[in-house]
């Protein structure tokens, strides 16, 4: 079944001029980009987006970091997209990510881990809606 996920290239990866590298990996990996935009989140927006992590000790730093510079937001589509994409980008901590994955190659540490990816169909729906209206997504 075709599935959609939400991903974003994080501020340190944009600042490091790896947008093209990451998008090339995504396209070559068989993911179709249905929507794409670059934007700079406010701290409040980052706080809302990562609300599920509100109780975690890294929440403050995370929202600071995610609002520190522009990000590239994307909606991807593929069969079994959510689980496959999480495998494709590698573990949250780039030091533990499998060789050849986006996070292993472009991530710095557990916070500056290059890309975000939705972790479930429910969260994918919420996260896509957070950034894109239906008419901003190609069919
Ligand atoms: P992401 O996949 O965007 O989901 C939550 C983010 O919190 C994670 O990637 C990291 O950028 C950040 N983070 C910082 N510290 C931790 C941690 N100890 N465990 C998990 N995520 C962390």
Tab-separated table of C-alpha atoms and ligand atoms in Angstrom:
chain	number	residue	atom	x	y	z
A	1	UNK	CA	0.000	0.000	0.000
A	2	UNK	CA	1.308	3.450	-0.922
A	3	UNK	CA	2.077	5.414	2.204
A	4	UNK	CA	3.195	8.969	3.004
A	5	UNK	CA	5.711	10.182	5.541
A	6	UNK	CA	6.904	13.566	6.721
A	7	UNK	CA	10.614	14.381	6.747
A	8	UNK	CA	12.642	17.504	7.269
A	9	UNK	CA	16.260	18.424	6.732
A	10	UNK	CA	17.377	19.978	10.015
A	11	UNK	CA	19.092	23.373	10.465
A	12	UNK	CA	22.676	22.090	10.837
A	13	UNK	CA	22.368	20.038	7.644
A	14	UNK	CA	20.926	23.009	5.708
A	15	UNK	CA	23.705	25.250	7.089
A	16	UNK	CA	26.260	22.609	6.047
A	17	UNK	CA	24.910	22.842	2.460
A	18	UNK	CA	23.798	19.231	2.321
A	19	UNK	CA	20.251	19.840	1.049
A	20	UNK	CA	21.180	18.543	-2.404
A	21	UNK	CA	23.034	15.511	-1.050
A	22	UNK	CA	20.082	14.479	1.130
A	23	UNK	CA	17.469	15.012	-1.575
A	24	UNK	CA	19.566	13.024	-4.070
A	25	UNK	CA	19.702	10.100	-1.602
A	26	UNK	CA	15.942	10.299	-1.045
A	27	UNK	CA	15.129	10.300	-4.758
A	28	UNK	CA	17.623	7.543	-5.590
A	29	UNK	CA	16.179	5.548	-2.691
A	30	UNK	CA	12.866	5.344	-4.526
A	31	UNK	CA	10.916	7.932	-2.529
A	32	UNK	CA	8.644	10.283	-4.476
A	33	UNK	CA	8.606	13.877	-3.243
A	34	UNK	CA	4.971	15.020	-3.123
A	35	UNK	CA	5.638	18.360	-1.434
A	36	UNK	CA	8.664	20.459	-0.502
A	37	UNK	CA	9.291	23.842	1.138
A	38	UNK	CA	12.008	25.695	3.021
A	39	UNK	CA	11.115	27.666	6.109
A	40	UNK	CA	12.465	28.971	9.387
A	41	UNK	CA	10.389	27.722	12.343
A	42	UNK	CA	9.791	29.948	15.332
A	43	UNK	CA	10.647	28.460	18.736
A	44	UNK	CA	6.926	28.264	19.398
A	45	UNK	CA	6.351	26.296	16.173
A	46	UNK	CA	9.207	23.929	17.004
A	47	UNK	CA	7.699	23.478	20.473
A	48	UNK	CA	4.329	22.617	18.981
A	49	UNK	CA	5.804	20.233	16.407
A	50	UNK	CA	7.806	18.319	19.037
A	51	UNK	CA	5.073	18.498	21.690
A	52	UNK	CA	5.192	14.682	22.157
A	53	UNK	CA	8.718	15.142	23.571
A	54	UNK	CA	7.679	17.905	25.994
A	55	UNK	CA	8.506	15.844	29.084
A	56	UNK	CA	11.942	14.765	27.793
A	57	UNK	CA	15.049	16.481	29.203
A	58	UNK	CA	16.223	17.493	25.716
A	59	UNK	CA	12.973	19.304	24.756
A	60	UNK	CA	14.251	22.847	25.424
A	61	UNK	CA	17.500	22.330	23.543
A	62	UNK	CA	15.665	20.586	20.727
A	63	UNK	CA	13.219	23.454	20.147
A	64	UNK	CA	16.085	25.961	20.371
A	65	UNK	CA	18.039	23.989	17.789
A	66	UNK	CA	15.117	23.406	15.422
A	67	UNK	CA	14.353	27.128	15.352
A	68	UNK	CA	18.013	28.169	14.961
A	69	UNK	CA	17.907	28.247	11.145
A	70	UNK	CA	15.905	27.195	8.099
A	71	UNK	CA	14.733	23.632	7.554
A	72	UNK	CA	13.519	21.847	4.406
A	73	UNK	CA	10.138	20.187	4.923
A	74	UNK	CA	9.044	17.346	2.626
A	75	UNK	CA	6.288	14.815	2.156
A	76	UNK	CA	7.472	11.512	0.681
A	77	UNK	CA	5.521	8.642	-0.833
A	78	UNK	CA	6.399	4.989	-1.387
A	79	UNK	CA	5.160	1.509	-0.520
A	80	UNK	CA	5.669	0.951	3.231
A	81	UNK	CA	7.138	4.458	3.329
A	82	UNK	CA	7.158	5.153	7.084
A	83	UNK	CA	9.069	2.087	8.289
A	84	UNK	CA	11.308	1.888	5.210
A	85	UNK	CA	12.332	5.539	5.446
A	86	UNK	CA	13.247	5.213	9.127
A	87	UNK	CA	15.480	2.282	8.236
A	88	UNK	CA	16.844	4.195	5.243
A	89	UNK	CA	17.970	7.260	7.273
A	90	UNK	CA	19.526	5.207	10.102
A	91	UNK	CA	19.340	5.283	13.905
A	92	UNK	CA	18.537	8.525	15.794
A	93	UNK	CA	22.119	8.722	17.019
A	94	UNK	CA	24.335	9.107	13.914
A	95	UNK	CA	27.119	7.258	15.754
A	96	UNK	CA	24.864	4.194	15.887
A	97	UNK	CA	23.431	4.607	12.386
A	98	UNK	CA	24.276	1.927	9.805
A	99	UNK	CA	27.049	2.783	7.355
A	100	UNK	CA	25.822	4.495	4.216
A	101	UNK	CA	22.672	5.940	5.770
A	102	UNK	CA	21.883	9.668	5.619
A	103	UNK	CA	22.356	10.109	9.371
A	104	UNK	CA	25.667	8.202	9.421
A	105	UNK	CA	27.010	10.311	6.549
A	106	UNK	CA	25.636	13.774	7.341
A	107	UNK	CA	24.585	13.702	11.011
A	108	UNK	CA	26.770	15.107	13.791
A	109	UNK	CA	25.258	13.918	17.078
A	110	UNK	CA	21.983	12.702	18.586
A	111	UNK	CA	20.414	16.170	18.276
A	112	UNK	CA	22.009	17.333	15.027
A	113	UNK	CA	21.065	14.128	13.250
A	114	UNK	CA	20.438	15.640	9.816
A	115	UNK	CA	16.817	14.593	9.247
A	116	UNK	CA	13.568	13.987	11.076
A	117	UNK	CA	11.141	11.218	10.072
A	118	UNK	CA	7.608	10.386	11.215
A	119	UNK	CA	7.502	7.310	13.464
A	120	UNK	CA	3.954	6.052	12.817
A	121	UNK	CA	1.022	6.481	10.402
A	122	UNK	CA	-0.825	8.573	13.020
A	123	UNK	CA	2.117	10.936	13.532
A	124	UNK	CA	2.827	11.092	9.779
A	125	UNK	CA	-0.714	12.440	9.220
A	126	UNK	CA	-0.333	15.009	12.014
A	127	UNK	CA	3.138	16.114	10.899
A	128	UNK	CA	2.211	16.405	7.210
A	129	UNK	CA	-0.786	18.544	8.166
A	130	UNK	CA	1.419	20.716	10.389
A	131	UNK	CA	3.398	21.894	7.338
A	132	UNK	CA	1.321	21.233	4.198
A	133	UNK	CA	-2.200	21.747	2.965
A	134	UNK	CA	-3.557	19.043	0.629
A	135	UNK	CA	-3.274	21.369	-2.391
A	136	UNK	CA	0.454	21.809	-1.776
A	137	UNK	CA	0.945	18.082	-2.432
A	138	UNK	CA	1.161	16.746	-5.970
A	139	UNK	CA	-0.879	13.656	-6.846
B	1	LIG	P1	13.922	13.325	15.664
B	1	LIG	O1	13.813	12.088	14.839
B	1	LIG	O2	13.625	14.613	14.973
B	1	LIG	O3	12.972	13.206	16.952
B	1	LIG	C1	13.239	13.872	18.158
B	1	LIG	C2	14.552	14.579	18.162
B	1	LIG	O4	15.054	14.954	19.432
B	1	LIG	C3	15.635	13.667	17.614
B	1	LIG	O5	15.436	13.428	16.240
B	1	LIG	C4	16.888	14.436	17.982
B	1	LIG	O6	17.138	15.519	17.090
B	1	LIG	C5	16.480	15.071	19.315
B	1	LIG	N1	17.141	14.448	20.478
B	1	LIG	C6	18.038	15.058	21.265
B	1	LIG	N2	18.452	14.253	22.251
B	1	LIG	C7	17.802	13.079	22.094
B	1	LIG	C8	17.812	11.850	22.799
B	1	LIG	N3	18.552	11.649	23.890
B	1	LIG	N4	17.008	10.859	22.344
B	1	LIG	C9	16.226	11.040	21.242
B	1	LIG	N5	16.172	12.209	20.527
B	1	LIG	C10	16.968	13.214	20.951
